[in-house]
mmCIF file of C-alpha atoms and ligand atoms in Angstrom:
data_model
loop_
_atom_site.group_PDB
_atom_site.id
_atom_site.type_symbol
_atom_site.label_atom_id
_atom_site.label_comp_id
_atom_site.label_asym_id
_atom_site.label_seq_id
_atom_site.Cartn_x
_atom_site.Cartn_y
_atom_site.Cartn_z
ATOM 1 C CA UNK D 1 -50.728 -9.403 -21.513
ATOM 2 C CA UNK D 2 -53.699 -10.508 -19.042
ATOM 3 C CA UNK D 3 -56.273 -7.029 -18.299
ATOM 4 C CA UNK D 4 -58.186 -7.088 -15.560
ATOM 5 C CA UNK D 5 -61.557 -4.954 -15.675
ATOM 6 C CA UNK D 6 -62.957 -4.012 -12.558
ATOM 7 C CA UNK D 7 -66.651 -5.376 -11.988
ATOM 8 C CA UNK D 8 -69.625 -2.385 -11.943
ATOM 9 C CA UNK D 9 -70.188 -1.745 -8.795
ATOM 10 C CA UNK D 10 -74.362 -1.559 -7.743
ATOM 11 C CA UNK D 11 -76.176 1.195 -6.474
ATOM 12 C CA UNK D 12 -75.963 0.458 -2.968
ATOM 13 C CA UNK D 13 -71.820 -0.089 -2.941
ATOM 14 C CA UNK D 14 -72.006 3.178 -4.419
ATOM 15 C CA UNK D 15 -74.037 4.919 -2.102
ATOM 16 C CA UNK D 16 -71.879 3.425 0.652
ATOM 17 C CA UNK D 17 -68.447 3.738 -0.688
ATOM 18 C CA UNK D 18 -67.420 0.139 0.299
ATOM 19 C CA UNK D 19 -63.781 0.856 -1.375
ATOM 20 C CA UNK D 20 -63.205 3.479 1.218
ATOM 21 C CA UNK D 21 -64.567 1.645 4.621
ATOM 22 C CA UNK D 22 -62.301 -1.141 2.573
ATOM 23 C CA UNK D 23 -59.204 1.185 2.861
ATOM 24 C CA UNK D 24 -59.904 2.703 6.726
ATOM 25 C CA UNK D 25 -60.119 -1.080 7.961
ATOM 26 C CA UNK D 26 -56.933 -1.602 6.332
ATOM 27 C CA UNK D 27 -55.577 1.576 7.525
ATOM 28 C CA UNK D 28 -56.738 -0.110 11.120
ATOM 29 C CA UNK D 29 -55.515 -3.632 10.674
ATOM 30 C CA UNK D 30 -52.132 -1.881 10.147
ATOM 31 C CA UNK D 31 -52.117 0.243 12.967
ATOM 32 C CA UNK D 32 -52.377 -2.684 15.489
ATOM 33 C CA UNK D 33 -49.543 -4.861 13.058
ATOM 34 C CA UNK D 34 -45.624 -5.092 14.218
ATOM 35 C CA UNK D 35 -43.931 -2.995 11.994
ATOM 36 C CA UNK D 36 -41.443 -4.242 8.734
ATOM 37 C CA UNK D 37 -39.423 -1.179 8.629
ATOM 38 C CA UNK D 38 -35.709 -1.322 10.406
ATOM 39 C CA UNK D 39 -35.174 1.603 12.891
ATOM 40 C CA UNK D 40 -31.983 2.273 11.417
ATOM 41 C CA UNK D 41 -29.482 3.360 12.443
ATOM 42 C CA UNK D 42 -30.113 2.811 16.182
ATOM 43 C CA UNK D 43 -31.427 -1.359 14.315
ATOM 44 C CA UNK D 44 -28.232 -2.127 11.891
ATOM 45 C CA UNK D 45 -29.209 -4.621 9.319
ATOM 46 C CA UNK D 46 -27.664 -8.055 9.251
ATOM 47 C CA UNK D 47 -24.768 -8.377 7.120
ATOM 48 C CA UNK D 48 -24.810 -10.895 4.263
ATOM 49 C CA UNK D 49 -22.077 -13.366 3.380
ATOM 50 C CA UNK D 50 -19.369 -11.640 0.861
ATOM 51 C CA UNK D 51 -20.311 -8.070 0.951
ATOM 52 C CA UNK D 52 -18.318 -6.048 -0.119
ATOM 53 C CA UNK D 53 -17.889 -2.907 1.808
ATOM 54 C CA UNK D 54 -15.216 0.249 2.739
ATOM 55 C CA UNK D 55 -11.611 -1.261 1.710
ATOM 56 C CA UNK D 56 -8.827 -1.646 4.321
ATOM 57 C CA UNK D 57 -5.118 -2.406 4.448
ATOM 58 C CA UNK D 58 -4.661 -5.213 6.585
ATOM 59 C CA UNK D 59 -2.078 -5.001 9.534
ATOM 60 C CA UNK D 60 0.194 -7.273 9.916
ATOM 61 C CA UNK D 61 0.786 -8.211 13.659
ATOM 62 C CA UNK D 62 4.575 -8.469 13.683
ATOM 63 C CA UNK D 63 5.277 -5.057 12.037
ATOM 64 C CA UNK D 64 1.991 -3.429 13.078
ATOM 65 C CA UNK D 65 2.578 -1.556 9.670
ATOM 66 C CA UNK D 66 0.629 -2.640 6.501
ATOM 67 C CA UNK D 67 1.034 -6.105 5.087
ATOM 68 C CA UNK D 68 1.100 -4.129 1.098
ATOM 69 C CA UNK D 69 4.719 -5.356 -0.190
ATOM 70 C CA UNK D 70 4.108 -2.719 -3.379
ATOM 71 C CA UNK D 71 4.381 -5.166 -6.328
ATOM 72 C CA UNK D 72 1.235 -2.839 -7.888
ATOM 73 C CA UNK D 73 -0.803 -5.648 -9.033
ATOM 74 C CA UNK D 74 -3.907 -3.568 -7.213
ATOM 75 C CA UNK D 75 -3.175 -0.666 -9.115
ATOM 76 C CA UNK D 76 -2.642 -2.058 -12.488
ATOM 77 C CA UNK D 77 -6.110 -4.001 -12.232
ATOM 78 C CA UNK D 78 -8.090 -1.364 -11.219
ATOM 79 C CA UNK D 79 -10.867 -0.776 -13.781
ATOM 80 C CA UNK D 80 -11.387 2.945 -12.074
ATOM 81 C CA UNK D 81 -7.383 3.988 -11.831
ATOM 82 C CA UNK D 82 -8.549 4.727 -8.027
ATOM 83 C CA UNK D 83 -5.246 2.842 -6.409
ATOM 84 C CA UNK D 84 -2.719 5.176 -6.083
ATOM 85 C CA UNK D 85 0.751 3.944 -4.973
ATOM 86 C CA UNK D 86 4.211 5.037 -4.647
ATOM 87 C CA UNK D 87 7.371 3.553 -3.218
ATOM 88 C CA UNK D 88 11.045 3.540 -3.095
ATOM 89 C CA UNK D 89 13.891 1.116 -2.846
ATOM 90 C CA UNK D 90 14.778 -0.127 0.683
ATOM 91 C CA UNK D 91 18.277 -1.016 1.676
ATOM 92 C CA UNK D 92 17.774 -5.133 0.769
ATOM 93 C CA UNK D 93 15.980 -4.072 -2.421
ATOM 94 C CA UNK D 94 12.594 -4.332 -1.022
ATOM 95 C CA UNK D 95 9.825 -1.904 -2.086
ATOM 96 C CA UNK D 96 9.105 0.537 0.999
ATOM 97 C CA UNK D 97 5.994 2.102 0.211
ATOM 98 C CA UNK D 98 5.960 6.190 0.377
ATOM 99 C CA UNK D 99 2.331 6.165 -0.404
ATOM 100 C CA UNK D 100 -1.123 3.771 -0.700
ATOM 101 C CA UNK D 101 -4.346 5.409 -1.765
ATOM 102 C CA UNK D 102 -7.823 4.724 -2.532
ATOM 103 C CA UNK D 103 -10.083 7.185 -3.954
ATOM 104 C CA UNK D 104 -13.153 5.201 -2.459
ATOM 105 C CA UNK D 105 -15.511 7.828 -4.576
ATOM 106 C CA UNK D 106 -14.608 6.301 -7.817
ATOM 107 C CA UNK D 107 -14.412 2.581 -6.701
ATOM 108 C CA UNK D 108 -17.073 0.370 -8.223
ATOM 109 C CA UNK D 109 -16.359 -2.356 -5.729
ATOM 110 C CA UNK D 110 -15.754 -5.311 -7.769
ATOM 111 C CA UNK D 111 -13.407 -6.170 -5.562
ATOM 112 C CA UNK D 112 -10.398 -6.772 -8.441
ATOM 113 C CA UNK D 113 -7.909 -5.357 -5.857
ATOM 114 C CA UNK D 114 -8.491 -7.907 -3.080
ATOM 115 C CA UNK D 115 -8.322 -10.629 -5.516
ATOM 116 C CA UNK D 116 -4.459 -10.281 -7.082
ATOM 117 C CA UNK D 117 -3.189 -9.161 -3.795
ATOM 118 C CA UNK D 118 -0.681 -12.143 -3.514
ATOM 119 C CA UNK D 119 -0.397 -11.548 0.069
ATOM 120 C CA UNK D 120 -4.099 -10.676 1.279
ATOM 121 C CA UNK D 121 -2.796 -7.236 2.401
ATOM 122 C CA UNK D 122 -5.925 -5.121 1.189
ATOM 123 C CA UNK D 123 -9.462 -6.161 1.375
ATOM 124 C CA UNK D 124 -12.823 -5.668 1.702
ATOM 125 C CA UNK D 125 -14.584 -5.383 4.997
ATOM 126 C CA UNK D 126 -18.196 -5.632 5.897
ATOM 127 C CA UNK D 127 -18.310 -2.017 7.063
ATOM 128 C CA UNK D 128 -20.509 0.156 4.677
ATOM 129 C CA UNK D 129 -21.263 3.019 7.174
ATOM 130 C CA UNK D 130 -18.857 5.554 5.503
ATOM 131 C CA UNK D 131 -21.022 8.387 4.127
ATOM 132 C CA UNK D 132 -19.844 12.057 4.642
ATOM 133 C CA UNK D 133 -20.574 15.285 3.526
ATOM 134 C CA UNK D 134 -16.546 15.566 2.951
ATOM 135 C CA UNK D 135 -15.242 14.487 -0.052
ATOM 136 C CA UNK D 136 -11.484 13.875 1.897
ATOM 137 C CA UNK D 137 -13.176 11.639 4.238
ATOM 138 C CA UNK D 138 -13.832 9.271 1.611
ATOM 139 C CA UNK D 139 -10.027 9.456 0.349
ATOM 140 C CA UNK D 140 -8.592 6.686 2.244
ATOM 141 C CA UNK D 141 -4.567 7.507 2.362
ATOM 142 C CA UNK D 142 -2.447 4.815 4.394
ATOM 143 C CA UNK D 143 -3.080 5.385 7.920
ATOM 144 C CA UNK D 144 -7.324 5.896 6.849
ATOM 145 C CA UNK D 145 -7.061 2.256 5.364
ATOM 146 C CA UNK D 146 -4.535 0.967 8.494
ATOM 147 C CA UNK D 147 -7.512 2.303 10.434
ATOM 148 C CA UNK D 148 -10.356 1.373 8.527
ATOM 149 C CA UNK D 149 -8.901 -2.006 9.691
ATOM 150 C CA UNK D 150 -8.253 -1.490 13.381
ATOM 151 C CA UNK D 151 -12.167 -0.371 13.648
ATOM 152 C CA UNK D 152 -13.157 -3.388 11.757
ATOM 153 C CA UNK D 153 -11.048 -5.890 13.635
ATOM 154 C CA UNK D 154 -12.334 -4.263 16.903
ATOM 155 C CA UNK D 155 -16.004 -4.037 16.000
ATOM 156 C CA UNK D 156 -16.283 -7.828 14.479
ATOM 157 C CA UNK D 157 -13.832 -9.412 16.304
ATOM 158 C CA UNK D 158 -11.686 -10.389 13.546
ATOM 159 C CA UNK D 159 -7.878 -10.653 12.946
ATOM 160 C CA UNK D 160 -5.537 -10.736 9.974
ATOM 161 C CA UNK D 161 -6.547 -14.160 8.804
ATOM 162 C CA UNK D 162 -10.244 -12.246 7.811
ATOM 163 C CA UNK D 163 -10.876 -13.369 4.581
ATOM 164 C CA UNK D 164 -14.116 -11.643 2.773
ATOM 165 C CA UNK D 165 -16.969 -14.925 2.147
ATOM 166 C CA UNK D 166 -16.995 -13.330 -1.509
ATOM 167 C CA UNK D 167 -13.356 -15.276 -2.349
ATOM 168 C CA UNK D 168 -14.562 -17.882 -0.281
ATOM 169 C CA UNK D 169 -17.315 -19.474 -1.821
ATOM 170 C CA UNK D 170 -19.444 -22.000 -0.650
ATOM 171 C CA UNK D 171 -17.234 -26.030 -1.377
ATOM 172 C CA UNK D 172 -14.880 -24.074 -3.847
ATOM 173 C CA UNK D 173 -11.523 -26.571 -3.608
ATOM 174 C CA UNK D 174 -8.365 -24.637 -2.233
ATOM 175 C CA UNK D 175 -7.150 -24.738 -6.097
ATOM 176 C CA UNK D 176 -9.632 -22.458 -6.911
ATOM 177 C CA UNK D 177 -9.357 -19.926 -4.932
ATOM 178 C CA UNK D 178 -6.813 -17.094 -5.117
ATOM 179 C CA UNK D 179 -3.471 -17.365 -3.797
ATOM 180 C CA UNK D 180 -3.826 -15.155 -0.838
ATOM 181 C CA UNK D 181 -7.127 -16.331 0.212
ATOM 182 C CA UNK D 182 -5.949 -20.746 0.231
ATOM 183 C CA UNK D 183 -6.644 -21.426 4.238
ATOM 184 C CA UNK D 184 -9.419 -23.456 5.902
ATOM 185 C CA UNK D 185 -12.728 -22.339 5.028
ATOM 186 C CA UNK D 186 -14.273 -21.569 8.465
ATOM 187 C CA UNK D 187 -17.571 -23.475 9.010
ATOM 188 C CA UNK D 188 -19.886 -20.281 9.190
ATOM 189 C CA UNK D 189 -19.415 -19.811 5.618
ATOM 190 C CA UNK D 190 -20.781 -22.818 4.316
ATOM 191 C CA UNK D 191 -24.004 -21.617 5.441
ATOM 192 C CA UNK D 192 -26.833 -22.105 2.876
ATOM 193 C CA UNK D 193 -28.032 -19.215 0.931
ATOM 194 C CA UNK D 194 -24.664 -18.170 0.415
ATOM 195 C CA UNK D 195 -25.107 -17.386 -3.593
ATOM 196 C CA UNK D 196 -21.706 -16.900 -4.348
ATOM 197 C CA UNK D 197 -20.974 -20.233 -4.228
ATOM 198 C CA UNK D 198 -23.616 -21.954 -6.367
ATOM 199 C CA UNK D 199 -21.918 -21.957 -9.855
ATOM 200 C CA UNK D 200 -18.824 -23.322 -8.389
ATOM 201 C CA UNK D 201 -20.311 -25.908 -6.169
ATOM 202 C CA UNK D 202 -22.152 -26.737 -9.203
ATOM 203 C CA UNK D 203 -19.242 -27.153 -11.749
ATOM 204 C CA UNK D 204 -17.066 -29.134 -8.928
ATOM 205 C CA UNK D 205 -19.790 -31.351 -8.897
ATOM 206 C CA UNK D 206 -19.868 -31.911 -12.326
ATOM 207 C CA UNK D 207 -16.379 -32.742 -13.028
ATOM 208 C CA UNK D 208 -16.736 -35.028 -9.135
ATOM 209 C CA UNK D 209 -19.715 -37.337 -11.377
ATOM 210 C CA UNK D 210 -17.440 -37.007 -14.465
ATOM 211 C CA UNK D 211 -14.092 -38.426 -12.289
ATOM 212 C CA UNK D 212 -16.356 -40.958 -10.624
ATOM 213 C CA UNK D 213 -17.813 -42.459 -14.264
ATOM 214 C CA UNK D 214 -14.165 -42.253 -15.322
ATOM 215 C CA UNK D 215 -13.035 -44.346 -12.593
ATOM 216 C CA UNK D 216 -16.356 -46.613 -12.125
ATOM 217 C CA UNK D 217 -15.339 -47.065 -15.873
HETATM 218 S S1 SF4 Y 301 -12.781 -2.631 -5.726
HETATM 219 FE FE1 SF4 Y 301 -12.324 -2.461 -7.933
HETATM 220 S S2 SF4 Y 301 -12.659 -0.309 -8.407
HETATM 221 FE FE2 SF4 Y 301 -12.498 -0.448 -6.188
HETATM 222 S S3 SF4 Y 301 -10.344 -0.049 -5.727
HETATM 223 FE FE3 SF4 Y 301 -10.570 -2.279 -5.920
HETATM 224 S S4 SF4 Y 301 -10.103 -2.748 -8.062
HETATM 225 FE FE4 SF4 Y 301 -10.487 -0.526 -7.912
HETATM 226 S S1 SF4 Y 302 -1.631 -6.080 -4.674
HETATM 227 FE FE1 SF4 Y 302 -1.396 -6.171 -2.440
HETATM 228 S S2 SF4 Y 302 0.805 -6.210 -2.080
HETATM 229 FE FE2 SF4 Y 302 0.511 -5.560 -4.199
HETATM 230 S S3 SF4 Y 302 0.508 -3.313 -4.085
HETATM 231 FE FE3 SF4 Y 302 -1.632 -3.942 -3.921
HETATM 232 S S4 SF4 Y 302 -2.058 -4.151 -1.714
HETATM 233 FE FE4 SF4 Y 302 0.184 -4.052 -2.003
#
């Protein structure tokens, strides 16, 4: 470890007290500077590519009712037991659900849910402006996560084919993503600086110089 000792300061530093004029002119340089600090929350910060923020279900436009078909794969992946679902048999043998809730207090957000959904009906939206001084506010039942995505949809202009950048990364081939989430990766997401992507783009290229050499012979 590198000290550094301060130099002795001379009799007439002392008897001026440089360090404080030092400090007042800084003081002064700042007060004439353009702040760094975000008004929020009249200045909302800009969202990065694949956060992961409040959980909706996702509508689906012909039904208007939830896309969730109850096969429980959410629920059963769940590292915090926070999915709660119930359901009974319709008349073709479908699952009709009764219930779908998220105890968004005990989610850690890794997003496990979104991932095994084999028909993209619950995800993760970029909305993180959820805090409440009521705990039942935060327990999303059905309609709360129908809603959660009718607020998102109408603030960001998006629709059911929304798919969070996170499963989307950067180059990743349509093999590797999940089932739910294989459809054209829109443009705007192969901006750079989206981290998420770099390991994959990074092992596909890889195995794309170990194909070539295999080919090239
Ligand atoms: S993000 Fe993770 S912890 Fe939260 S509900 Fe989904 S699976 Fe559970
Ligand atoms: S994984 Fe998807 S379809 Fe299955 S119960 Fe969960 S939200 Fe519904």
């Amino acid at each position: 470890m590198k000290l550094h000792y301060k130099p002795k300061r001379n009799l007439l530093e002392t008897i001026l007290q440089v360090e404080i004029l030092q400090g007042l002119a800084l003081t002064l340089r700042k007060l004439f500077s353009p702040p760094i600090t975000r008004q929020y929350p009249q200045e909302k910060p800009p969202m990065y590519p694949g956060f992961r923020g409040q959980h909706a279900l996702v509508r689906d436009p012909l039904t208007n009712e939830s896309k969730c078909v109850g096969c429980m794969r959410c629920a059963t992946v769940c590292p915090s037991r926070c999915i709660q679902i119930r359901f009974h048999e319709g008349e073709s043998g479908e699952r009709v659900i009764d219930q779908y809730s998220i105890e968004a207090l005990r989610c850690v957000f890794c997003g496990y849910c979104v991932e095994v959904c084999p028909v993209g009906a619950i995800t993760m939206t970029e909305a993180f402006e959820y805090a409440s001084y009521e705990r039942e506010t935060i327990f999303f039942d059905q309609e709360a996560l129908l809603a959660n995505w009718d607020h998102f949809c109408a603030q960001s202009g998006h629709d059911e084919t929304y798919v969070n950048p996170f499963w989307r990364p950067r180059g990743a081939r349509e093999s590797t993503l999940p089932a739910s989430q294989r459809m054209k990766v829109p443009d705007d997401w192969t901006i750079e600086g989206q981290f998420v992507g770099t390991r994959v783009r990074q092992a596909q290229e890889s195995e794309d110089a170990r194909h070539a050499e295999a080919v090239n012979g």
